[in-house]
Amino acid sequence: MILAVFAAYLLTLLLIGVYFSRYNRSIGDFVLGGRRLGPWVAAFSAQASDFSGWLLIGLPAAAYAGGFSMIWACIGCTCGVMFNWLVLARRLRRLSAEYGALTIPDFLEARYADRSRLIRVFSVLIIVVYYVSYIAAQFNAAGHVFATAFSQVSLPWGETIGGVPLSFYHQGMLIGAAIILAYTAAGGFLAVCWTDFVQAILMVGAVIALPVLGIIHLGGLDELWSALAAGALRENMLTMDGGKAGSSFLLGVAMHGLSWSVGYPGQPHIVSRFMAIEDPKKIPKSALIAVVWTLFALYGSLFVGLVAVGVLDPDRLAETADQAMPMLAVTLLPAFFAGLVLSAAVAAMMSTVDSQIIVAVAAVVRDGYEKLLGGRPSDRVAVWLSRAVVVVLGGAGVAAAWGGRSVYGQVLDAWGGLAAGLGPAIVLGCLWERTSRVGVIVGMVTGVAMVQGWSVLLHGLENAFGFGSSLVQDIHAVKLLITVLANFACVVLVSLLFPAKPSDVALEGGGLP
Amino acid sequence: MSLPASTLIWLFGPPLLLLLITIAWSYRNWDRSP
């Protein structure tokens, strides 16, 4: 039954892809849906793209192990979502339509009147390089999420298919990749948004239903607190500081959680959704929907982990807390609903990677081929070219993830590289008129250099002091915050030193109005 | 057991505050052109 529900869910995604294939008549349709998104789809799909498998597997596992101290990450993420929707969305939508921009590099080149093309070159490089490793990391997660989610279900065919040994990790990755590539290549941006819409409903439904049922199962909230206070796993489950004090609390717990927020405006797979909204007047409505969804999703997910402490037998979870959510689903729910909840874990990952693929495809076809190389494909050829690039990028992602090595470090670098490389250019471009072309070019280079510099430095420190040393952990906790803030300061400073000229009137991108 | 009030405030205060800010902003800008 659980597998039948999962199969039905995958089939639904494919049908959505097929349905929207007819709407792709030009590159503007394929990468931005012709600016046709309504407020509900825009809000839900942006948030589903934002939260990956971390929401359904990672956060419950962290809450299962760390208790209330995970609240800081929830607050940090919500602040990031709020900044994007309340501050950035309307300005980005208005300016991108004024410039006819289809992509973030389009927007940046037009906003800074960059005739040298350097901004487009750098932003395309940043997007392609970081998103290829991002997509590989998501496929890696797809395999793990599938294997984890269905670890509680005995799959009838086992880890051998047609005589060929194939682990659940590889099966999950191949199934996930095949479905994602099929509906993304067929339906483009609109298929991505509508599948994300369905996935967002599934995700939030799962993380609301599980804790509610768990609390009923336990007999009430007071019983949940008692179970957490009993300290079956560890102490300090009911404190906000995770039992830490002073600087180790401030750096390791609070700042680490809150610092996620500064990465949000630099992620093209999230902010490009704002450019696709049909009616900018509806953005306040979308913002409210998005923030309410986010709060329910994050706090629901937090409580999934907390409830798991009370409901599940700790001995069975000794090895890995990642099993907390799937095990809770199988324990509490009848097979049909358990199938839905386990599908939600896979949905969380799929809804992120499809949006990342679309952004990377836009950077390759629209920015690279059309704008930088001067290609003039017909609308029909451009759409088919984009479809081919979807498959090539997806295939590269699967190949890179095949070894199964954890790529969590790459995800952090990609998040940081986009946050520092593109964040200041996008945010200041929308908010501060005096931001100059030179400031943004210098900011892109220094942002990426800082992120890679931290990587090298931390690698050295880990070799010298060990990964667990407090110095290494403290640097990990604050590096994103420091990098992004320093890079904002850098762009402002250089913009003041090399101001924009009065002749720098924004360029028209020649895309969609 | 029941939780102390201070813990409850820390647990549910920040999300409520963020929600209130969003509601106020949306209300002010509802159906207005950017």
Coordinates of C-alpha atoms in Angstrom, one line a residue:
Chain A
M1 CA 0.0 0.0 0.0
I2 CA 2.8 2.4 1.0
L3 CA 4.5 1.8 -2.4
A4 CA 1.3 2.2 -4.3
V5 CA 0.7 5.6 -2.8
F6 CA 4.3 6.6 -3.6
A7 CA 3.9 5.4 -7.2
A8 CA 0.6 7.4 -7.5
Y9 CA 2.4 10.4 -6.3
L10 CA 5.2 10.1 -8.8
L11 CA 2.6 9.5 -11.6
T12 CA 0.9 12.8 -10.6
L13 CA 4.1 14.7 -11.0
L14 CA 4.6 13.2 -14.5
L15 CA 1.1 14.1 -15.5
I16 CA 1.6 17.7 -14.3
G17 CA 4.8 17.8 -16.5
V18 CA 2.9 16.5 -19.5
Y19 CA 0.0 18.9 -19.0
F20 CA 2.3 22.0 -18.9
S21 CA 4.4 20.9 -21.9
R22 CA 1.9 22.7 -24.2
Y23 CA 2.5 26.0 -22.5
N24 CA 6.2 26.2 -23.5
R25 CA 6.4 28.2 -26.7
S26 CA 9.5 30.3 -26.0
I27 CA 12.5 30.5 -23.7
G28 CA 10.5 33.0 -21.6
D29 CA 7.9 30.4 -21.0
F30 CA 10.4 27.6 -20.2
V31 CA 12.5 29.5 -17.7
L32 CA 10.0 31.9 -16.2
G33 CA 6.6 30.6 -17.1
G34 CA 5.8 33.8 -19.0
R35 CA 5.2 35.6 -15.7
R36 CA 1.9 33.8 -15.1
L37 CA 2.1 32.7 -11.5
G38 CA -0.9 33.3 -9.2
P39 CA -0.4 34.2 -5.5
W40 CA -0.9 30.7 -4.0
V41 CA 1.3 28.9 -6.5
A42 CA 4.0 31.5 -6.2
A43 CA 4.0 31.3 -2.4
F44 CA 3.8 27.6 -2.0
S45 CA 6.3 26.8 -4.8
A46 CA 8.9 29.3 -3.6
Q47 CA 8.8 27.8 -0.1
A48 CA 8.9 24.2 -1.4
S49 CA 11.9 25.1 -3.5
D50 CA 13.5 26.8 -0.5
F51 CA 13.2 23.8 1.9
S52 CA 14.9 20.6 0.8
G53 CA 15.0 17.1 2.4
W54 CA 16.4 18.9 5.4
L55 CA 12.9 19.9 6.4
L56 CA 11.5 16.4 6.6
I57 CA 14.5 14.4 7.6
G58 CA 17.3 16.7 8.8
L59 CA 15.4 19.1 11.1
P60 CA 13.4 16.4 12.9
A61 CA 16.6 14.4 13.4
A62 CA 18.3 17.5 14.9
A63 CA 15.3 18.2 17.1
Y64 CA 15.2 14.6 18.2
A65 CA 18.9 14.9 19.3
G66 CA 19.0 18.6 20.4
G67 CA 15.5 19.5 21.6
F68 CA 14.4 23.1 21.8
S69 CA 17.8 24.5 20.9
M70 CA 16.9 23.9 17.2
I71 CA 14.4 26.7 17.5
W72 CA 17.1 29.2 16.5
A73 CA 17.5 27.6 13.1
C74 CA 13.7 27.9 12.7
I75 CA 13.7 31.6 13.6
G76 CA 16.7 32.2 11.3
C77 CA 15.1 30.5 8.3
T78 CA 11.8 32.4 8.9
C79 CA 13.6 35.7 9.1
G80 CA 15.3 34.9 5.7
V81 CA 11.9 34.0 4.2
M82 CA 10.4 37.2 5.5
F83 CA 13.2 39.4 4.1
N84 CA 12.8 37.8 0.7
W85 CA 9.0 38.3 0.6
L86 CA 8.5 41.5 2.5
V87 CA 11.5 43.5 1.3
L88 CA 12.8 42.0 -1.9
A89 CA 9.9 40.4 -3.8
R90 CA 7.9 43.5 -5.0
R91 CA 11.0 45.4 -5.9
L92 CA 12.6 42.5 -7.8
R93 CA 9.3 41.8 -9.6
R94 CA 8.9 45.5 -10.7
L95 CA 12.4 46.0 -11.8
S96 CA 12.7 42.7 -13.7
A97 CA 9.6 43.5 -15.6
E98 CA 10.8 47.0 -16.4
Y99 CA 14.1 45.6 -17.8
G100 CA 12.4 42.6 -19.5
A101 CA 14.7 40.4 -17.5
L102 CA 14.1 36.6 -17.5
T103 CA 17.0 35.6 -15.3
I104 CA 19.1 36.9 -12.4
P105 CA 22.1 37.6 -14.7
D106 CA 19.7 39.4 -17.0
F107 CA 18.4 41.5 -14.2
L108 CA 21.9 42.4 -12.8
E109 CA 23.3 43.3 -16.2
A110 CA 20.4 45.6 -16.9
R111 CA 20.3 47.1 -13.4
Y112 CA 24.0 48.1 -13.5
A113 CA 24.0 49.1 -17.2
D114 CA 27.0 46.7 -17.7
R115 CA 28.0 46.9 -21.3
S116 CA 31.3 45.1 -20.5
R117 CA 29.3 41.9 -19.9
L118 CA 31.5 41.1 -16.9
I119 CA 28.5 41.0 -14.5
R120 CA 26.7 38.5 -16.7
V121 CA 29.9 36.4 -17.2
F122 CA 30.6 36.3 -13.4
S123 CA 27.0 35.6 -12.4
V124 CA 26.6 32.9 -15.0
L125 CA 29.8 31.3 -13.7
I126 CA 28.7 31.5 -10.1
I127 CA 25.3 30.0 -10.9
V128 CA 26.6 27.2 -13.1
V129 CA 29.5 26.1 -10.9
Y130 CA 27.6 26.2 -7.6
Y131 CA 24.4 24.8 -9.0
V132 CA 26.0 21.8 -10.6
S133 CA 27.5 20.8 -7.2
Y134 CA 24.2 21.8 -5.5
I135 CA 22.2 19.5 -7.9
A136 CA 24.7 16.7 -7.3
A137 CA 24.2 17.2 -3.6
Q138 CA 20.4 17.1 -4.0
F139 CA 20.6 13.8 -6.0
N140 CA 22.9 12.4 -3.3
A141 CA 20.2 13.5 -0.8
A142 CA 17.5 11.9 -3.0
G143 CA 19.2 8.5 -2.7
H144 CA 19.6 8.9 1.1
V145 CA 16.1 10.2 1.6
F146 CA 14.6 7.4 -0.4
A147 CA 16.7 4.8 1.4
T148 CA 15.8 6.4 4.8
A149 CA 12.2 7.0 4.1
F150 CA 11.6 3.5 2.9
S151 CA 13.9 1.8 5.3
Q152 CA 10.8 1.1 7.5
V153 CA 9.1 -0.7 4.5
S154 CA 10.5 -3.9 3.1
L155 CA 10.7 -3.3 -0.6
P156 CA 9.7 -6.5 -2.4
W157 CA 12.4 -6.5 -5.0
G158 CA 15.3 -6.0 -2.6
E159 CA 18.7 -4.5 -3.6
T160 CA 19.0 -6.4 -6.8
I161 CA 17.2 -5.6 -10.0
G162 CA 17.3 -7.9 -12.9
G163 CA 20.4 -9.7 -11.5
V164 CA 22.2 -6.4 -11.1
P165 CA 23.0 -5.3 -7.5
L166 CA 21.7 -1.8 -7.0
S167 CA 21.5 -0.4 -3.5
F168 CA 18.4 1.5 -2.3
Y169 CA 20.5 4.6 -2.4
H170 CA 21.1 4.2 -6.1
Q171 CA 17.5 3.1 -6.8
G172 CA 16.2 6.2 -5.0
M173 CA 18.6 8.4 -6.9
L174 CA 17.7 7.0 -10.3
I175 CA 13.9 7.0 -9.7
G176 CA 14.1 10.5 -8.3
A177 CA 16.3 11.8 -11.2
A178 CA 14.2 10.1 -13.9
I179 CA 10.9 11.6 -12.6
I180 CA 12.4 15.1 -12.0
L181 CA 14.1 15.3 -15.4
A182 CA 11.0 14.0 -17.2
Y183 CA 8.6 16.6 -15.8
T184 CA 11.1 19.4 -15.8
A185 CA 12.2 18.8 -19.4
A186 CA 8.5 18.4 -20.5
G187 CA 6.8 21.2 -18.6
G188 CA 9.6 23.7 -17.8
F189 CA 9.1 26.4 -15.2
L190 CA 5.3 26.0 -14.9
A191 CA 5.6 22.3 -14.3
V192 CA 8.2 22.9 -11.7
C193 CA 6.0 25.5 -9.9
W194 CA 2.9 23.4 -10.0
T195 CA 4.6 20.2 -8.9
D196 CA 6.2 22.3 -6.1
F197 CA 2.7 23.5 -5.2
V198 CA 1.5 20.0 -4.8
Q199 CA 4.7 19.0 -2.9
A200 CA 4.4 22.0 -0.5
I201 CA 0.9 20.8 0.5
L202 CA 2.2 17.3 1.0
M203 CA 5.2 18.5 3.1
V204 CA 3.2 20.8 5.4
G205 CA 0.4 18.2 5.8
A206 CA 3.0 15.6 6.9
V207 CA 4.7 17.8 9.5
I208 CA 1.4 19.0 10.9
A209 CA -0.3 15.6 11.0
L210 CA 2.6 13.7 12.6
P211 CA 3.1 15.8 15.8
V212 CA -0.7 16.1 16.3
L213 CA -1.2 12.4 16.1
G214 CA 1.9 11.8 18.2
I215 CA 0.7 14.1 21.0
I216 CA -2.7 12.4 21.0
H217 CA -0.8 9.0 21.1
L218 CA 1.2 10.2 24.1
G219 CA -1.9 11.5 25.9
G220 CA -1.3 15.3 25.7
L221 CA 1.3 18.0 25.7
D222 CA 2.2 17.6 29.4
E223 CA 3.1 13.9 28.6
L224 CA 5.4 15.1 25.8
W225 CA 7.2 17.6 28.1
S226 CA 7.6 14.8 30.7
A227 CA 9.1 12.5 28.1
L228 CA 11.5 15.1 26.9
A229 CA 12.5 16.0 30.5
A230 CA 13.1 12.4 31.4
G231 CA 16.3 12.7 29.4
A232 CA 16.1 9.3 27.7
L233 CA 18.5 10.5 25.0
R234 CA 20.3 13.5 26.5
E235 CA 19.8 16.4 28.9
N236 CA 18.7 19.9 28.2
M237 CA 16.0 19.0 25.7
L238 CA 13.7 21.7 27.1
T239 CA 16.2 24.6 27.1
M240 CA 16.7 27.1 24.3
D241 CA 20.5 27.1 24.8
G242 CA 21.1 23.3 24.5
G243 CA 22.8 23.4 27.9
K244 CA 25.5 25.7 26.6
A245 CA 26.4 29.1 28.1
G246 CA 28.3 32.2 27.2
S247 CA 30.1 32.4 23.9
S248 CA 29.5 28.7 23.0
F249 CA 25.8 29.4 23.2
L250 CA 25.9 32.6 21.3
L251 CA 28.2 31.3 18.5
G252 CA 27.4 27.6 18.4
V253 CA 23.6 27.7 19.0
A254 CA 22.1 31.1 18.4
M255 CA 24.3 32.6 15.7
H256 CA 24.6 29.3 13.9
G257 CA 20.8 29.0 13.6
L258 CA 20.1 32.7 12.9
S259 CA 22.9 33.1 10.3
W260 CA 21.0 30.9 7.8
S261 CA 18.8 34.0 7.2
V262 CA 21.6 36.0 5.5
G263 CA 21.8 33.5 2.7
Y264 CA 18.3 33.8 1.5
P265 CA 18.3 36.7 -0.9
G266 CA 21.3 35.3 -2.9
Q267 CA 19.6 32.1 -4.0
P268 CA 18.3 32.4 -7.6
H269 CA 16.2 29.2 -7.3
I270 CA 14.1 31.0 -4.6
V271 CA 14.2 34.7 -5.7
S272 CA 13.6 34.0 -9.4
R273 CA 10.1 32.9 -8.4
F274 CA 9.3 36.5 -7.5
M275 CA 10.1 37.6 -11.1
A276 CA 7.5 35.2 -12.4
I277 CA 4.5 36.5 -10.4
E278 CA 1.7 37.6 -12.6
D279 CA 0.3 40.5 -10.6
P280 CA 2.7 42.3 -8.3
K281 CA -0.3 43.7 -6.3
K282 CA -0.8 40.2 -5.0
I283 CA 2.7 39.9 -3.5
P284 CA 1.5 40.9 0.0
K285 CA -1.0 38.0 -0.2
S286 CA 1.7 35.6 -1.3
A287 CA 4.0 36.9 1.4
L288 CA 1.4 36.1 4.1
I289 CA 0.8 32.6 2.7
A290 CA 4.5 31.9 2.4
V291 CA 5.3 33.0 6.0
V292 CA 2.4 31.1 7.5
W293 CA 3.4 28.0 5.5
T294 CA 7.0 28.4 6.7
L295 CA 6.1 28.7 10.3
F296 CA 3.8 25.7 10.2
A297 CA 6.4 23.7 8.3
L298 CA 9.4 24.6 10.5
Y299 CA 7.7 24.3 13.9
G300 CA 5.8 21.2 12.7
S301 CA 9.1 19.6 11.7
L302 CA 10.6 20.6 15.0
F303 CA 7.8 18.9 16.9
V304 CA 8.1 15.8 14.7
G305 CA 11.5 15.3 16.2
L306 CA 10.3 16.1 19.7
V307 CA 7.3 13.8 19.5
A308 CA 9.6 11.0 18.2
V309 CA 11.5 11.2 21.5
G310 CA 8.3 10.3 23.4
V311 CA 6.8 7.8 21.0
L312 CA 9.8 5.8 19.7
D313 CA 11.9 3.3 21.5
P314 CA 15.3 5.0 21.9
D315 CA 17.2 1.7 21.5
R316 CA 15.9 1.3 18.0
L317 CA 17.1 4.8 17.0
A318 CA 20.6 4.5 18.6
E319 CA 22.4 4.5 15.3
T320 CA 20.9 7.3 13.4
A321 CA 18.4 10.1 14.3
D322 CA 17.7 10.5 10.5
Q323 CA 15.2 7.6 10.9
A324 CA 13.1 9.5 13.4
M325 CA 10.6 10.9 10.9
P326 CA 10.1 7.7 8.8
M327 CA 9.9 5.5 11.9
L328 CA 7.3 7.8 13.5
A329 CA 5.2 7.8 10.3
V330 CA 5.1 4.0 10.1
T331 CA 4.4 3.7 13.9
L332 CA 1.6 6.2 14.0
L333 CA -0.2 6.1 10.6
P334 CA -2.1 3.6 8.6
A335 CA -0.4 2.4 5.5
F336 CA -2.1 4.8 3.1
F337 CA -1.1 7.9 5.1
A338 CA 2.3 6.6 5.9
G339 CA 2.9 6.3 2.1
L340 CA 1.9 10.0 1.8
V341 CA 4.2 11.1 4.5
L342 CA 7.1 9.2 3.2
S343 CA 6.4 10.6 -0.3
A344 CA 6.5 14.0 1.4
A345 CA 10.1 13.4 2.4
V346 CA 11.1 12.7 -1.2
A347 CA 8.9 15.6 -2.3
A348 CA 10.9 18.0 -0.2
M349 CA 14.0 17.1 -2.0
M350 CA 12.5 17.0 -5.5
S351 CA 10.9 20.4 -5.2
T352 CA 14.2 21.9 -4.5
V353 CA 16.3 20.2 -7.2
D354 CA 13.8 20.9 -10.0
S355 CA 14.0 24.6 -9.3
Q356 CA 17.8 24.5 -9.2
I357 CA 17.9 22.7 -12.6
I358 CA 15.6 25.4 -14.2
V359 CA 17.9 28.2 -12.9
A360 CA 21.0 26.4 -14.2
V361 CA 19.4 25.8 -17.5
A362 CA 18.3 29.4 -17.8
A363 CA 21.9 30.5 -17.1
V364 CA 23.3 28.1 -19.8
V365 CA 20.8 28.7 -22.6
R366 CA 19.5 32.2 -22.0
D367 CA 22.6 33.9 -20.5
G368 CA 25.4 31.8 -21.9
Y369 CA 24.2 30.8 -25.4
E370 CA 21.8 33.6 -26.3
K371 CA 23.3 36.6 -24.6
L372 CA 27.0 35.9 -24.3
L373 CA 27.6 33.8 -27.4
G374 CA 25.1 35.7 -29.5
G375 CA 23.0 32.6 -30.4
R376 CA 19.7 33.4 -32.1
P377 CA 17.7 30.2 -31.9
S378 CA 14.0 30.3 -32.9
D379 CA 11.5 29.9 -30.0
R380 CA 11.0 26.3 -30.8
V381 CA 14.7 25.5 -30.9
A382 CA 15.3 27.4 -27.7
V383 CA 12.7 25.3 -25.8
W384 CA 14.1 22.0 -27.2
L385 CA 17.7 23.2 -26.4
S386 CA 16.6 23.9 -22.8
R387 CA 15.1 20.5 -22.5
A388 CA 18.3 18.9 -23.7
V389 CA 20.3 21.0 -21.2
V390 CA 17.9 19.8 -18.4
V391 CA 18.8 16.2 -19.2
V392 CA 22.6 16.9 -19.5
L393 CA 22.7 18.8 -16.2
G394 CA 20.6 16.2 -14.5
G395 CA 22.8 13.4 -15.9
A396 CA 25.9 15.2 -14.7
G397 CA 24.4 15.6 -11.2
V398 CA 23.6 11.9 -11.0
A399 CA 27.1 11.0 -12.2
A400 CA 28.7 13.3 -9.6
A401 CA 26.5 11.9 -6.8
W402 CA 26.9 8.2 -7.8
G403 CA 29.7 7.5 -5.3
G404 CA 27.4 8.3 -2.5
R405 CA 30.0 10.3 -0.6
S406 CA 28.4 12.9 1.7
V407 CA 28.4 16.3 0.0
Y408 CA 27.1 18.3 2.9
G409 CA 30.2 20.5 2.7
Q410 CA 29.4 21.3 -0.9
V411 CA 25.9 22.3 -0.1
L412 CA 27.2 24.8 2.5
D413 CA 29.8 26.1 0.0
A414 CA 27.1 26.5 -2.7
W415 CA 24.7 28.2 -0.3
G416 CA 27.5 30.5 0.9
G417 CA 28.9 31.2 -2.5
L418 CA 25.5 32.2 -3.9
A419 CA 24.7 34.2 -0.8
A420 CA 28.0 36.1 -0.9
G421 CA 28.5 36.2 -4.7
L422 CA 25.0 37.2 -5.7
G423 CA 23.2 38.3 -2.5
P424 CA 24.6 41.9 -2.2
A425 CA 24.2 42.5 -6.0
I426 CA 20.6 41.5 -5.9
V427 CA 19.6 43.1 -2.6
L428 CA 21.5 46.4 -3.1
G429 CA 20.4 46.5 -6.7
C430 CA 16.8 46.6 -5.4
L431 CA 17.3 48.8 -2.3
W432 CA 20.1 51.2 -2.9
E433 CA 20.2 53.4 -6.0
R434 CA 23.9 54.3 -5.7
T435 CA 25.2 50.7 -5.9
S436 CA 27.6 50.8 -8.8
R437 CA 28.7 48.4 -11.5
V438 CA 32.3 48.3 -10.2
G439 CA 31.1 47.7 -6.7
V440 CA 29.1 44.7 -7.8
I441 CA 31.8 43.2 -9.9
V442 CA 34.3 43.5 -7.1
G443 CA 31.7 42.1 -4.7
M444 CA 31.1 39.0 -6.8
V445 CA 34.8 38.2 -7.0
T446 CA 35.5 38.8 -3.3
G447 CA 32.4 36.9 -2.2
V448 CA 33.4 33.8 -4.0
A449 CA 37.0 34.2 -2.9
M450 CA 36.0 34.5 0.7
V451 CA 33.8 31.4 0.6
Q452 CA 36.5 29.4 -1.0
G453 CA 39.1 30.9 1.4
W454 CA 37.1 29.7 4.4
S455 CA 37.0 26.2 2.9
V456 CA 40.7 26.1 2.5
L457 CA 41.3 27.6 6.0
L458 CA 38.9 25.2 7.7
H459 CA 40.3 22.3 5.9
G460 CA 43.7 23.2 7.3
L461 CA 42.4 23.8 10.8
E462 CA 40.5 20.5 10.8
N463 CA 43.6 18.7 9.9
A464 CA 45.5 20.5 12.7
F465 CA 42.9 20.5 15.5
G466 CA 40.3 17.9 14.5
F467 CA 36.8 18.5 13.2
G468 CA 35.3 18.5 16.7
S469 CA 37.5 21.3 18.1
S470 CA 35.6 24.3 19.4
L471 CA 37.7 26.6 17.2
V472 CA 36.6 24.8 14.1
Q473 CA 33.0 24.6 15.2
D474 CA 32.9 28.3 16.1
I475 CA 34.2 29.3 12.7
H476 CA 31.7 27.0 11.0
A477 CA 29.0 28.7 13.0
V478 CA 29.8 32.3 12.0
K479 CA 31.6 32.1 8.7
L480 CA 28.5 32.6 6.6
L481 CA 27.4 35.6 8.6
I482 CA 30.8 37.2 8.5
T483 CA 31.3 36.5 4.8
V484 CA 27.9 37.9 3.7
L485 CA 28.1 41.0 5.9
A486 CA 31.7 41.7 4.9
N487 CA 30.7 41.4 1.3
F488 CA 27.8 43.8 1.6
A489 CA 30.2 46.3 3.2
C490 CA 32.7 45.7 0.4
V491 CA 30.1 46.4 -2.3
V492 CA 28.9 49.6 -0.5
L493 CA 32.5 50.8 0.0
V494 CA 33.6 50.2 -3.6
S495 CA 30.3 51.8 -4.9
L496 CA 31.1 54.9 -2.9
L497 CA 34.7 55.0 -4.2
F498 CA 33.6 54.3 -7.8
P499 CA 30.1 55.7 -8.1
A500 CA 27.7 54.9 -10.9
K501 CA 27.9 57.5 -13.7
P502 CA 24.8 59.5 -14.6
S503 CA 25.0 57.9 -18.1
D504 CA 24.5 54.4 -16.6
V505 CA 20.8 54.1 -17.5
A506 CA 19.5 50.7 -17.0
L507 CA 19.6 48.5 -20.1
E508 CA 16.6 46.7 -21.6
G509 CA 16.9 42.9 -21.5
G510 CA 14.5 42.3 -24.4
G511 CA 12.7 39.5 -22.7
L512 CA 9.2 39.5 -21.1
P513 CA 7.5 42.8 -20.0
Chain B
M1 CA 4.7 18.1 33.9
S2 CA 3.8 21.5 32.5
L3 CA 6.4 23.9 31.1
P4 CA 7.4 27.0 32.9
A5 CA 6.0 30.2 31.4
S6 CA 9.4 31.6 30.4
T7 CA 10.1 28.5 28.2
L8 CA 6.7 28.7 26.6
I9 CA 7.3 32.3 25.8
W10 CA 10.7 31.5 24.2
L11 CA 9.1 28.6 22.3
F12 CA 6.1 30.3 20.8
G13 CA 6.9 34.0 21.2
P14 CA 9.3 34.5 18.3
P15 CA 7.1 32.8 15.7
L16 CA 4.0 34.7 16.9
L17 CA 6.0 38.0 16.7
L18 CA 7.2 37.2 13.2
L19 CA 3.7 36.3 12.1
L20 CA 2.3 39.6 13.5
I21 CA 4.9 41.6 11.6
T22 CA 4.0 39.8 8.4
I23 CA 0.3 40.3 8.9
A24 CA 0.8 44.0 9.6
W25 CA 3.0 44.5 6.5
S26 CA 0.6 42.5 4.3
Y27 CA -2.4 44.4 5.6
R28 CA -0.7 47.8 4.9
N29 CA 0.3 46.8 1.3
W30 CA -2.7 44.6 0.4
D31 CA -3.5 45.0 -3.3
R32 CA -1.2 48.0 -3.7
S33 CA 1.2 48.4 -6.6
P34 CA 4.9 48.2 -5.6

